[in-house]
Short mmCIF file of N, CA and C in Angstrom, two decimals:
data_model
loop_
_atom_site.label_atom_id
_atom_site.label_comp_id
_atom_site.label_asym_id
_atom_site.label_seq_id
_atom_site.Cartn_x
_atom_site.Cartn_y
_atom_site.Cartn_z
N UNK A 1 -27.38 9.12 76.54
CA UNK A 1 -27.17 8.14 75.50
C UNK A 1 -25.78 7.55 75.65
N UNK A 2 -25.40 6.43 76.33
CA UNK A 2 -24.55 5.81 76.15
C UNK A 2 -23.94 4.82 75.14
N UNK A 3 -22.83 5.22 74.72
CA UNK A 3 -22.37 4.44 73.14
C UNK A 3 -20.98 3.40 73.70
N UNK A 4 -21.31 2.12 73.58
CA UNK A 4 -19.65 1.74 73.51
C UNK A 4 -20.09 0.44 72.09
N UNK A 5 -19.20 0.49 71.15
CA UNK A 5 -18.43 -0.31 70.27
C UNK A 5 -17.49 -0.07 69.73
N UNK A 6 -17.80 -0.75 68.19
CA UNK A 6 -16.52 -0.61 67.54
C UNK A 6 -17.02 -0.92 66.00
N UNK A 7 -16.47 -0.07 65.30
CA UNK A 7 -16.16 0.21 63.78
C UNK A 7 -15.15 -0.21 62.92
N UNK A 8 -15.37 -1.18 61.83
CA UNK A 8 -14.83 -1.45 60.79
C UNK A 8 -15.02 -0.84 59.63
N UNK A 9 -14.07 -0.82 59.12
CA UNK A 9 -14.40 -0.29 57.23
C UNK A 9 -12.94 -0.30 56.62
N UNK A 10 -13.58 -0.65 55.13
CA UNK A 10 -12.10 -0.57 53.87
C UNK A 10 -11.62 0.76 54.26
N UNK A 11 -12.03 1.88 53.87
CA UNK A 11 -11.32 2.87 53.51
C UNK A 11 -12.22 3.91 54.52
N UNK A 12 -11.52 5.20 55.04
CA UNK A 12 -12.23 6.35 56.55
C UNK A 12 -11.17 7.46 55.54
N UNK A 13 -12.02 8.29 55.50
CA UNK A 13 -11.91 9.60 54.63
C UNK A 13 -11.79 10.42 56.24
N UNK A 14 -10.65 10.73 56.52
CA UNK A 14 -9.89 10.95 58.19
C UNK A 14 -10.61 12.27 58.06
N UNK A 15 -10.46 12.89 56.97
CA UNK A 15 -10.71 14.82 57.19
C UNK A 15 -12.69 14.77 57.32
N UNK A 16 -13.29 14.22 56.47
CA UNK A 16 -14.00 14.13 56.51
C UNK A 16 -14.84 13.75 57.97
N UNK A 17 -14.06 12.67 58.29
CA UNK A 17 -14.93 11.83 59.56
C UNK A 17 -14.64 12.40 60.96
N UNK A 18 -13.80 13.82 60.63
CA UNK A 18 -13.43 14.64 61.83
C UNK A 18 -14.32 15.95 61.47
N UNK A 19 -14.54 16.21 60.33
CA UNK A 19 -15.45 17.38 60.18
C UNK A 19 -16.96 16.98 60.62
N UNK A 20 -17.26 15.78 60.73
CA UNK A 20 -18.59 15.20 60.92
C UNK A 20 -18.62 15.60 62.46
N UNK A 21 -17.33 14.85 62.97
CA UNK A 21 -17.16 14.69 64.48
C UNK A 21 -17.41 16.25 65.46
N UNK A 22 -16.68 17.34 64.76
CA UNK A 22 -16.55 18.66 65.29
C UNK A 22 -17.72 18.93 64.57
N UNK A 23 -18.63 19.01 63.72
CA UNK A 23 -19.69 19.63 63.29
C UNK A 23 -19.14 20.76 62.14
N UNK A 24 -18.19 20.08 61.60
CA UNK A 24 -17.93 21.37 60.14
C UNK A 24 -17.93 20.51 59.04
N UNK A 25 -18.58 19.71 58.84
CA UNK A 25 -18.81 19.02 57.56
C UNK A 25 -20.52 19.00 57.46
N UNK A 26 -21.23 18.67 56.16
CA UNK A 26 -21.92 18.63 56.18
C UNK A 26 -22.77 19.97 55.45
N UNK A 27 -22.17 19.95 54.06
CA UNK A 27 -22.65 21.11 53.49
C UNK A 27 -22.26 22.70 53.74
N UNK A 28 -22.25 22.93 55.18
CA UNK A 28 -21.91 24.38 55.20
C UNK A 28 -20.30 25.11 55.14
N UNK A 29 -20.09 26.45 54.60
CA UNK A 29 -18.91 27.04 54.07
C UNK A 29 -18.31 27.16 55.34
N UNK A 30 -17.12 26.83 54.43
CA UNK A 30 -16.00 27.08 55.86
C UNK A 30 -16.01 28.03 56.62
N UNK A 31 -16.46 29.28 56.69
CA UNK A 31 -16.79 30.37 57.68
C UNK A 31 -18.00 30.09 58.56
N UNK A 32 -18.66 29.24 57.93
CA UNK A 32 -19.98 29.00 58.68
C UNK A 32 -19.48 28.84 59.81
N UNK A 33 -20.19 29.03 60.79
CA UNK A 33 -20.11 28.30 62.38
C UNK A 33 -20.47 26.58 62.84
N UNK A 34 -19.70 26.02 63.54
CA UNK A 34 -19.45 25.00 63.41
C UNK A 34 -20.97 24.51 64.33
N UNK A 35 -21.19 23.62 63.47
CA UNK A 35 -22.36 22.55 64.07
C UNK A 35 -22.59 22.12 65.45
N UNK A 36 -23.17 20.87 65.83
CA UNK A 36 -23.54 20.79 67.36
C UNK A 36 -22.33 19.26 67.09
N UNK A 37 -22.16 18.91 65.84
CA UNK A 37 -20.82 17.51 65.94
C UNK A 37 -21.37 16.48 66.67
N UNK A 38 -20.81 15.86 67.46
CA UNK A 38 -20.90 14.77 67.95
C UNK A 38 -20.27 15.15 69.47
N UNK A 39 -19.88 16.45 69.85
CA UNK A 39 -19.29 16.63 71.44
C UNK A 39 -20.26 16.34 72.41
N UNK A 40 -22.01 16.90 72.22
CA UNK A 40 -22.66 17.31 73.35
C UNK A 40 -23.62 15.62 72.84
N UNK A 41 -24.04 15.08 74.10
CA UNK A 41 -25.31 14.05 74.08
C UNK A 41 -25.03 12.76 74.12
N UNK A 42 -23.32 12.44 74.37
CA UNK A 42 -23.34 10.82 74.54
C UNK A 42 -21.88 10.97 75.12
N UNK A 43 -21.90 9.78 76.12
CA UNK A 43 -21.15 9.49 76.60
C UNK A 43 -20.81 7.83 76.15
N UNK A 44 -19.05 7.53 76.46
CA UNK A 44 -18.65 6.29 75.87
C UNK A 44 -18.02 6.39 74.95
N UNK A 45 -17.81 4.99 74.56
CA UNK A 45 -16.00 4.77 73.68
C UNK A 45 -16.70 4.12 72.27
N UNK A 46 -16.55 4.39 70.85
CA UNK A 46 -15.95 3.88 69.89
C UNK A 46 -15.02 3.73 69.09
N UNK A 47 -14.62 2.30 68.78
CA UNK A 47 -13.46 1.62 68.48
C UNK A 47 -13.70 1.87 67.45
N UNK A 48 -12.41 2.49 66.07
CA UNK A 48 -12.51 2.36 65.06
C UNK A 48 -11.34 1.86 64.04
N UNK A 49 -11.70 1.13 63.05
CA UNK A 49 -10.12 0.35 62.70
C UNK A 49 -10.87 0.72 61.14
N UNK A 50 -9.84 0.74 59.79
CA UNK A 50 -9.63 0.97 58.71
C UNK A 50 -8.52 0.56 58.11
N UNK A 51 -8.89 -0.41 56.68
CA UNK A 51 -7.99 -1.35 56.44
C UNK A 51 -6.67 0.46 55.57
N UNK A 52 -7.41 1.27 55.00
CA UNK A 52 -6.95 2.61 54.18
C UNK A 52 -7.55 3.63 55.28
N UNK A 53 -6.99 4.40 55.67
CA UNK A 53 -7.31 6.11 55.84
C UNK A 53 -6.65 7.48 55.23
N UNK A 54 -7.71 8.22 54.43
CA UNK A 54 -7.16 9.15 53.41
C UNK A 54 -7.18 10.57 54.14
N UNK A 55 -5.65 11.03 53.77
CA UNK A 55 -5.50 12.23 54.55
C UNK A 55 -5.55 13.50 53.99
N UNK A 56 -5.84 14.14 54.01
CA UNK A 56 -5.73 15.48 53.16
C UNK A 56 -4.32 15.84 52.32
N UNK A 57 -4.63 15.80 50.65
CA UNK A 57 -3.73 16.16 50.61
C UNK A 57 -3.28 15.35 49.59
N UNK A 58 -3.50 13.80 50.25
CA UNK A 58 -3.31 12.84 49.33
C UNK A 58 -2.47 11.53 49.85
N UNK A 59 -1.85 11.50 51.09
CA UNK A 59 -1.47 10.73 51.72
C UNK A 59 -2.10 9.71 52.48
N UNK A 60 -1.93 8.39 52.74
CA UNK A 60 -2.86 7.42 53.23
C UNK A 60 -1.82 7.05 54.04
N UNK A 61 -2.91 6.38 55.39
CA UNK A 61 -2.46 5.44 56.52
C UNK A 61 -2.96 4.23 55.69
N UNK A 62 -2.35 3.20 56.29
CA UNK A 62 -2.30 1.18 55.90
C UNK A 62 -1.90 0.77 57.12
N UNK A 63 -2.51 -0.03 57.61
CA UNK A 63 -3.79 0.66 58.33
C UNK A 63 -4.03 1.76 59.36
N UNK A 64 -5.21 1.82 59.68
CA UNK A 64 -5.50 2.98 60.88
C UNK A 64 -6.31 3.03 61.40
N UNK A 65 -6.11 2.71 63.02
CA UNK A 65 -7.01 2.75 64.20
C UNK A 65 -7.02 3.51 65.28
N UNK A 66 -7.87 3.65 66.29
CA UNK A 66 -7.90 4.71 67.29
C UNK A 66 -9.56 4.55 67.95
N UNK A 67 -9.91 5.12 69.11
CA UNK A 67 -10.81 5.03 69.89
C UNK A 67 -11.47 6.52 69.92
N UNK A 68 -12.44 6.83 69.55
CA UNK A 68 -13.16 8.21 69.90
C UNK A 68 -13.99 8.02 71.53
N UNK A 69 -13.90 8.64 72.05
CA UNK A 69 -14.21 8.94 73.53
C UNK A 69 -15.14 10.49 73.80
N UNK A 70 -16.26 10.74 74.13
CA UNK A 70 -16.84 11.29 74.71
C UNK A 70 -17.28 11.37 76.48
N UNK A 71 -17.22 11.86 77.33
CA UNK A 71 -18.12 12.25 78.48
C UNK A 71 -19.25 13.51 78.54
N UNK A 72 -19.79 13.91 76.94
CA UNK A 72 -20.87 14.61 76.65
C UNK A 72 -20.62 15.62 76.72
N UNK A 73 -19.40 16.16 77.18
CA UNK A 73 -18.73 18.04 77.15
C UNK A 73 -17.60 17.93 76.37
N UNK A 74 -16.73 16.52 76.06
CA UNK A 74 -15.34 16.95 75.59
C UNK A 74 -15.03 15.73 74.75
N UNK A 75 -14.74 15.69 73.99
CA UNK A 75 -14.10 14.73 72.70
C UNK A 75 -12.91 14.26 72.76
N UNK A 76 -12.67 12.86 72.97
CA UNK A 76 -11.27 12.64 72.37
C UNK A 76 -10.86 11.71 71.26
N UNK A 77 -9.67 11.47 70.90
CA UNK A 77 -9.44 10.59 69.37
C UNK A 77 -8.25 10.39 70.25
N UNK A 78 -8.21 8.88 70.90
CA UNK A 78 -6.80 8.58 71.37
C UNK A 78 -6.68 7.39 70.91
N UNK A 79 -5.05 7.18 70.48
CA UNK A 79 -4.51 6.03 70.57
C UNK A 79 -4.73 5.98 68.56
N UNK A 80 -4.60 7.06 68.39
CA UNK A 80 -4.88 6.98 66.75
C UNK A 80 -3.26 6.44 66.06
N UNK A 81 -3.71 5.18 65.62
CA UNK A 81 -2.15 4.92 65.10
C UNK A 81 -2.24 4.35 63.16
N UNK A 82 -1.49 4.21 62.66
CA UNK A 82 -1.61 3.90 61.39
C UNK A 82 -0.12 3.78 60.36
N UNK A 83 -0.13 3.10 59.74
CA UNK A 83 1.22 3.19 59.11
C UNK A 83 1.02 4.11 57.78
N UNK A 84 2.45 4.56 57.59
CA UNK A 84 2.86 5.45 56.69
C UNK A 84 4.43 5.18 56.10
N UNK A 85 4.69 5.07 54.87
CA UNK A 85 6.00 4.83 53.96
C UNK A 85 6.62 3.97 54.91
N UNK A 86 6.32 2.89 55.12
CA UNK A 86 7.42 2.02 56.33
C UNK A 86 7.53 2.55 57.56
N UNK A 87 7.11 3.51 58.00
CA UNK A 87 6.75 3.93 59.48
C UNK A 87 5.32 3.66 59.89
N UNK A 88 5.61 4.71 60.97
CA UNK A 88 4.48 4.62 62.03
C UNK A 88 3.99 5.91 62.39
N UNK A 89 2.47 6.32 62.17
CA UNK A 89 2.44 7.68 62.75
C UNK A 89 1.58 7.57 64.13
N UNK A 90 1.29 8.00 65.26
CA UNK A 90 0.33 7.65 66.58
C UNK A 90 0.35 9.59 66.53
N UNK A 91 -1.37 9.73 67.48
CA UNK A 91 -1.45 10.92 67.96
C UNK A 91 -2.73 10.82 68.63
N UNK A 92 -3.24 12.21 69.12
CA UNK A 92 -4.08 11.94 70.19
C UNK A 92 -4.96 13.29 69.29
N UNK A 93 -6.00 13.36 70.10
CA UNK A 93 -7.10 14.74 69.69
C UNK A 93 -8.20 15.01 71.15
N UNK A 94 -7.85 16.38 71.56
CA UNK A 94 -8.71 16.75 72.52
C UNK A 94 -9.96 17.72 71.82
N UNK A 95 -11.05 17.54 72.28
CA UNK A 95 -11.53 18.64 71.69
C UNK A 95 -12.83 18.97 72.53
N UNK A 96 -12.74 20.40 72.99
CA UNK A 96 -13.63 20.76 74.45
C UNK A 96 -14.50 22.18 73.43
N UNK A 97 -16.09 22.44 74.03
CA UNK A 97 -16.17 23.53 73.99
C UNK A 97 -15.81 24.66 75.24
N UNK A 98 -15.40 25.77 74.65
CA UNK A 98 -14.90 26.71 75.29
C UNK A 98 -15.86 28.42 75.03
N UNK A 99 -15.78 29.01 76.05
CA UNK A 99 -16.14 30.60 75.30
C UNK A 99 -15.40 30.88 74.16
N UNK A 100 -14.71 30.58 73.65
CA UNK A 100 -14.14 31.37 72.35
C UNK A 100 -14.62 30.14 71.46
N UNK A 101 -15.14 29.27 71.35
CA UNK A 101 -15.95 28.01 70.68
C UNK A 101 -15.23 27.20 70.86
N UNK A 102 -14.83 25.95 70.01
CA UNK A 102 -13.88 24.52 69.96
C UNK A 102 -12.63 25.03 70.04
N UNK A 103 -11.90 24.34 71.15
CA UNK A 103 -10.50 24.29 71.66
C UNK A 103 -10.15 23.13 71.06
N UNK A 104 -9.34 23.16 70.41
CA UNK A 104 -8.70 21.70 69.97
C UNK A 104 -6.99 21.57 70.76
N UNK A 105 -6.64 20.53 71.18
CA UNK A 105 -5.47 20.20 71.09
C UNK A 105 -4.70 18.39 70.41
N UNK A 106 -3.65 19.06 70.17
CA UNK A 106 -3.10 17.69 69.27
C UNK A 106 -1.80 17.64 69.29
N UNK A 107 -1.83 16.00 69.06
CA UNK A 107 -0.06 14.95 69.56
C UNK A 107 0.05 14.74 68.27
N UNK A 108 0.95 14.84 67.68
CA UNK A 108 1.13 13.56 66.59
C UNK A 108 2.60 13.36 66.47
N UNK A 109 3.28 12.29 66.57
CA UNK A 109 4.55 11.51 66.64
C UNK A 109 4.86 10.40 64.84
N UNK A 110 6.02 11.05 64.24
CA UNK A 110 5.80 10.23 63.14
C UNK A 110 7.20 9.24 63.45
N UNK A 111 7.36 7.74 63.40
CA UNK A 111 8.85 7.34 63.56
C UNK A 111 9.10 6.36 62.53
N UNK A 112 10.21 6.95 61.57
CA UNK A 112 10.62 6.00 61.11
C UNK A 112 9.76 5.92 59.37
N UNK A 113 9.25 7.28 58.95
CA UNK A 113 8.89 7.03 57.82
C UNK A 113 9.31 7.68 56.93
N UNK A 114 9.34 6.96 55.33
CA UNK A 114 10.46 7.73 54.35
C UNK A 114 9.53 8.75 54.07
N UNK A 115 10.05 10.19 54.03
CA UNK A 115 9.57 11.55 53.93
C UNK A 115 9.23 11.34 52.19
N UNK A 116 9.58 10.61 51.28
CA UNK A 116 8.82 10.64 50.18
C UNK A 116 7.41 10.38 50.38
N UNK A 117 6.72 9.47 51.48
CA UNK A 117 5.08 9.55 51.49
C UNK A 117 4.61 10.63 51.93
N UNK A 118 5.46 11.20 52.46
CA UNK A 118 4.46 12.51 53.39
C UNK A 118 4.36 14.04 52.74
N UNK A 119 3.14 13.71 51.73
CA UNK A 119 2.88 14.65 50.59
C UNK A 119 1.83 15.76 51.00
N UNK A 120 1.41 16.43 50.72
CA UNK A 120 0.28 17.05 50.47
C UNK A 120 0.18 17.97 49.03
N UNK A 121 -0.76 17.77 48.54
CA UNK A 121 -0.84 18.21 47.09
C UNK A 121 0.09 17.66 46.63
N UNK A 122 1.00 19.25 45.85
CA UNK A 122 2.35 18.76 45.03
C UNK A 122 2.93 19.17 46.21
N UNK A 123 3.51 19.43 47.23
CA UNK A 123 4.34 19.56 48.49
C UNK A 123 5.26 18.12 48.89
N UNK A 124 6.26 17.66 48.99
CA UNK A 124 6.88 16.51 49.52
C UNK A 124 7.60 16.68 50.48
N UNK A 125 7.83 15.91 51.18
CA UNK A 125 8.98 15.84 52.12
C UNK A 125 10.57 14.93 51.10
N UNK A 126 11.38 15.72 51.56
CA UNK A 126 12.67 14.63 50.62
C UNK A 126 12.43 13.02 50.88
N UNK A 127 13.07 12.25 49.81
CA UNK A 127 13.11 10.58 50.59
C UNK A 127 14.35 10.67 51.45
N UNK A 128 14.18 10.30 52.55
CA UNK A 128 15.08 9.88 53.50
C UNK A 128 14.07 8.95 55.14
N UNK A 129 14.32 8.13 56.12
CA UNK A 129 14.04 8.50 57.65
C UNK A 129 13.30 9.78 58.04
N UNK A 130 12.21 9.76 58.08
CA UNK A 130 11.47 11.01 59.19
C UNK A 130 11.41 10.43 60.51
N UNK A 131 11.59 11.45 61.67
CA UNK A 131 11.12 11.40 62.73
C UNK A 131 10.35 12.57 63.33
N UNK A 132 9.03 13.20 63.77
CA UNK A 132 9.05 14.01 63.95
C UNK A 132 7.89 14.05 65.46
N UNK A 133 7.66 14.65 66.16
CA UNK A 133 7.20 15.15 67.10
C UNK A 133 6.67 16.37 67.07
N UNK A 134 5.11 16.77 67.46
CA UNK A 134 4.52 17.76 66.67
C UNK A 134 3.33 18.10 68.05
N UNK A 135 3.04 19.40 68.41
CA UNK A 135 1.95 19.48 69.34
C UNK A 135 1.10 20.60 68.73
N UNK A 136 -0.25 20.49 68.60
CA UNK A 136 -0.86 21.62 68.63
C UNK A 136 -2.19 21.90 68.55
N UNK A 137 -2.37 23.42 69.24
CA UNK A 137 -3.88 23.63 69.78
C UNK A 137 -4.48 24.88 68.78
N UNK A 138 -5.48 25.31 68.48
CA UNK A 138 -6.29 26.02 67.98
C UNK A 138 -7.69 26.18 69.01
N UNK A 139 -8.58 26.99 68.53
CA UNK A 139 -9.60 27.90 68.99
C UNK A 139 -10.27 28.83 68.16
N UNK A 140 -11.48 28.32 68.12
CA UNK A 140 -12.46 28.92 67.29
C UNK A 140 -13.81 28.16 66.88
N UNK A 141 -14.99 29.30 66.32
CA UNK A 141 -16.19 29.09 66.28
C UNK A 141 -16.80 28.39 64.63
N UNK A 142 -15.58 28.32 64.03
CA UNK A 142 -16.08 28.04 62.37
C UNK A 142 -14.61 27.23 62.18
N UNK A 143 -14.64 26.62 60.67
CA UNK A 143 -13.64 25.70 60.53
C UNK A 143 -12.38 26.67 60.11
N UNK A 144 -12.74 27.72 59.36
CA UNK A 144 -11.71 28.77 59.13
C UNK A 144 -11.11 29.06 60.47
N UNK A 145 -11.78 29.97 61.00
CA UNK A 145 -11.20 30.47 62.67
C UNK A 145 -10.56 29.28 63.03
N UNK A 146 -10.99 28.18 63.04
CA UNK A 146 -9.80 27.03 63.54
C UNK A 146 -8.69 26.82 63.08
N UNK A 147 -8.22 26.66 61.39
CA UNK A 147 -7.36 26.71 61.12
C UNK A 147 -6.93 28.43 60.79
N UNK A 148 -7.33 29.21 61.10
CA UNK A 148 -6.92 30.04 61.16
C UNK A 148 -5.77 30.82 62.56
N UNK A 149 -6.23 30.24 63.28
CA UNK A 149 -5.53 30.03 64.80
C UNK A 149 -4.64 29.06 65.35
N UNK A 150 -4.68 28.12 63.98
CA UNK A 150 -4.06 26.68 64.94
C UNK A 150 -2.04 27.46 64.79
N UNK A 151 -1.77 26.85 65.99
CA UNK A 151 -0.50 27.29 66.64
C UNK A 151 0.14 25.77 66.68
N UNK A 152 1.45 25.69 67.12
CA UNK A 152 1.90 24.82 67.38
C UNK A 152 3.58 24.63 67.27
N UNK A 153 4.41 23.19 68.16
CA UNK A 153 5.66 23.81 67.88
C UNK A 153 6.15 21.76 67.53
N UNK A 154 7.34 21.92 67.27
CA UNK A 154 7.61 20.43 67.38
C UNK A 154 9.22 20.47 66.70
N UNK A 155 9.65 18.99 66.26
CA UNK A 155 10.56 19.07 65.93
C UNK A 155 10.83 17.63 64.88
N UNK A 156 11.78 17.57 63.91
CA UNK A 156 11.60 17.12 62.52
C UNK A 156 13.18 17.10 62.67
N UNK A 157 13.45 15.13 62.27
CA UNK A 157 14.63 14.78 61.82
C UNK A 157 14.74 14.09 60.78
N UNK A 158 15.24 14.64 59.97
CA UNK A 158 15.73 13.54 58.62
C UNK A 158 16.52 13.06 58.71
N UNK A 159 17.03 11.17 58.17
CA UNK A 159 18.03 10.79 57.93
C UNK A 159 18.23 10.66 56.53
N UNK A 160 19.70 10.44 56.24
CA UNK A 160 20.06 10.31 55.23
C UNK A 160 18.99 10.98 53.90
N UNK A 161 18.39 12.54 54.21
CA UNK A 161 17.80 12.57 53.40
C UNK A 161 18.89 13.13 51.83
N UNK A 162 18.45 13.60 51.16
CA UNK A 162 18.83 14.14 49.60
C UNK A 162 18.09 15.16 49.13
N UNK A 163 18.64 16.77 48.77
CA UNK A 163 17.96 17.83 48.62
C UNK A 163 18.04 18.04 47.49
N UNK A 164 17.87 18.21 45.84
CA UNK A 164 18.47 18.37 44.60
C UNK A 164 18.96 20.03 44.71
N UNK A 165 20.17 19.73 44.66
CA UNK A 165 20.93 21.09 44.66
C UNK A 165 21.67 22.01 45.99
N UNK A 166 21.68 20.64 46.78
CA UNK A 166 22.31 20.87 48.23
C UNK A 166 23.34 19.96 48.62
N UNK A 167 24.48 20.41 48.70
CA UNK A 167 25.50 18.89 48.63
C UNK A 167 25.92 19.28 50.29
N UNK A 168 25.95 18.76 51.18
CA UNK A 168 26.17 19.02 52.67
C UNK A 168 27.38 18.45 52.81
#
């Protein structure tokens, strides 16, 4: 089954449309074992662009695009870019099956955005310049075991940020 286009839409629910992609969305508990996804049975590229993409947590890209890529054994999400608080975030997504189940690996590069957007829940980053550079891989057969394993290392610069109760 060969696929090449391309996808529009207002708003891409990002966590969601990656749990579809790996096969952990779709009703079953996070321990469940992860689905058959979208890795095995097609080869080819879809283009996908979104005027909103909602991130876990509570943070949105304006806008956000990127290309999903299959060759029917291995998944990719390249060229994923999107804006955030006056920046820019880009990253990539590998994702292979392996004997220990889904290997994931991941890029993500943030430049130039004020750390007040980059929330999750009640969690913030201070307002100031973010720059950050971020790599990382996980392994596992269910969505837990995945984030249960995910590893990773990177590095995080603030400018001119402001800590309440830290005078430097």
């Amino acid at each position: 089954n060969a696929v090449d286009g391309e996808l529009g839409m207002d708003t891409l629910d990002l966590s969601q449309a990656f749990g579809v992609v790996i096969g952990s969305a779709g009703g079953g508990e996070a321990g469940g074992p992860l689905g058959r996804g979208l890795l095995r049975g097609w080869n080819g590229q879809l283009a996908f662009q979104a005027l909103r993409g909602t991130l876990p947590g509570g943070s949105e890209l304006r806008p956000v695009s990127g290309v999903i890529k299959s060759d029917g054994q291995s998944l990719s999400f390249d060229h994923i870019k999107g804006g955030i608080g006056g920046g820019e975030v880009t990253g990539d997504i590998d994702a292979k099956q392996s004997s220990g189940g889904l290997a994931l690996n991941a890029r993500v590069q943030l430049a130039g955005v004020d750390g007040s957007a980059l929330r999750y829940r009640a969690l913030a980053m201070p307002a100031g310049r973010t720059t950050m550079r971020m790599t990382l891989a996980s392994q596992g057969r269910s969505g837990s075991a995945l984030a249960g394993a995910l590893s990773g290392s990177g590095s995080l610069t603030l400018e001119s940020a402001r800590v309440a109760g830290l005078d430097a």
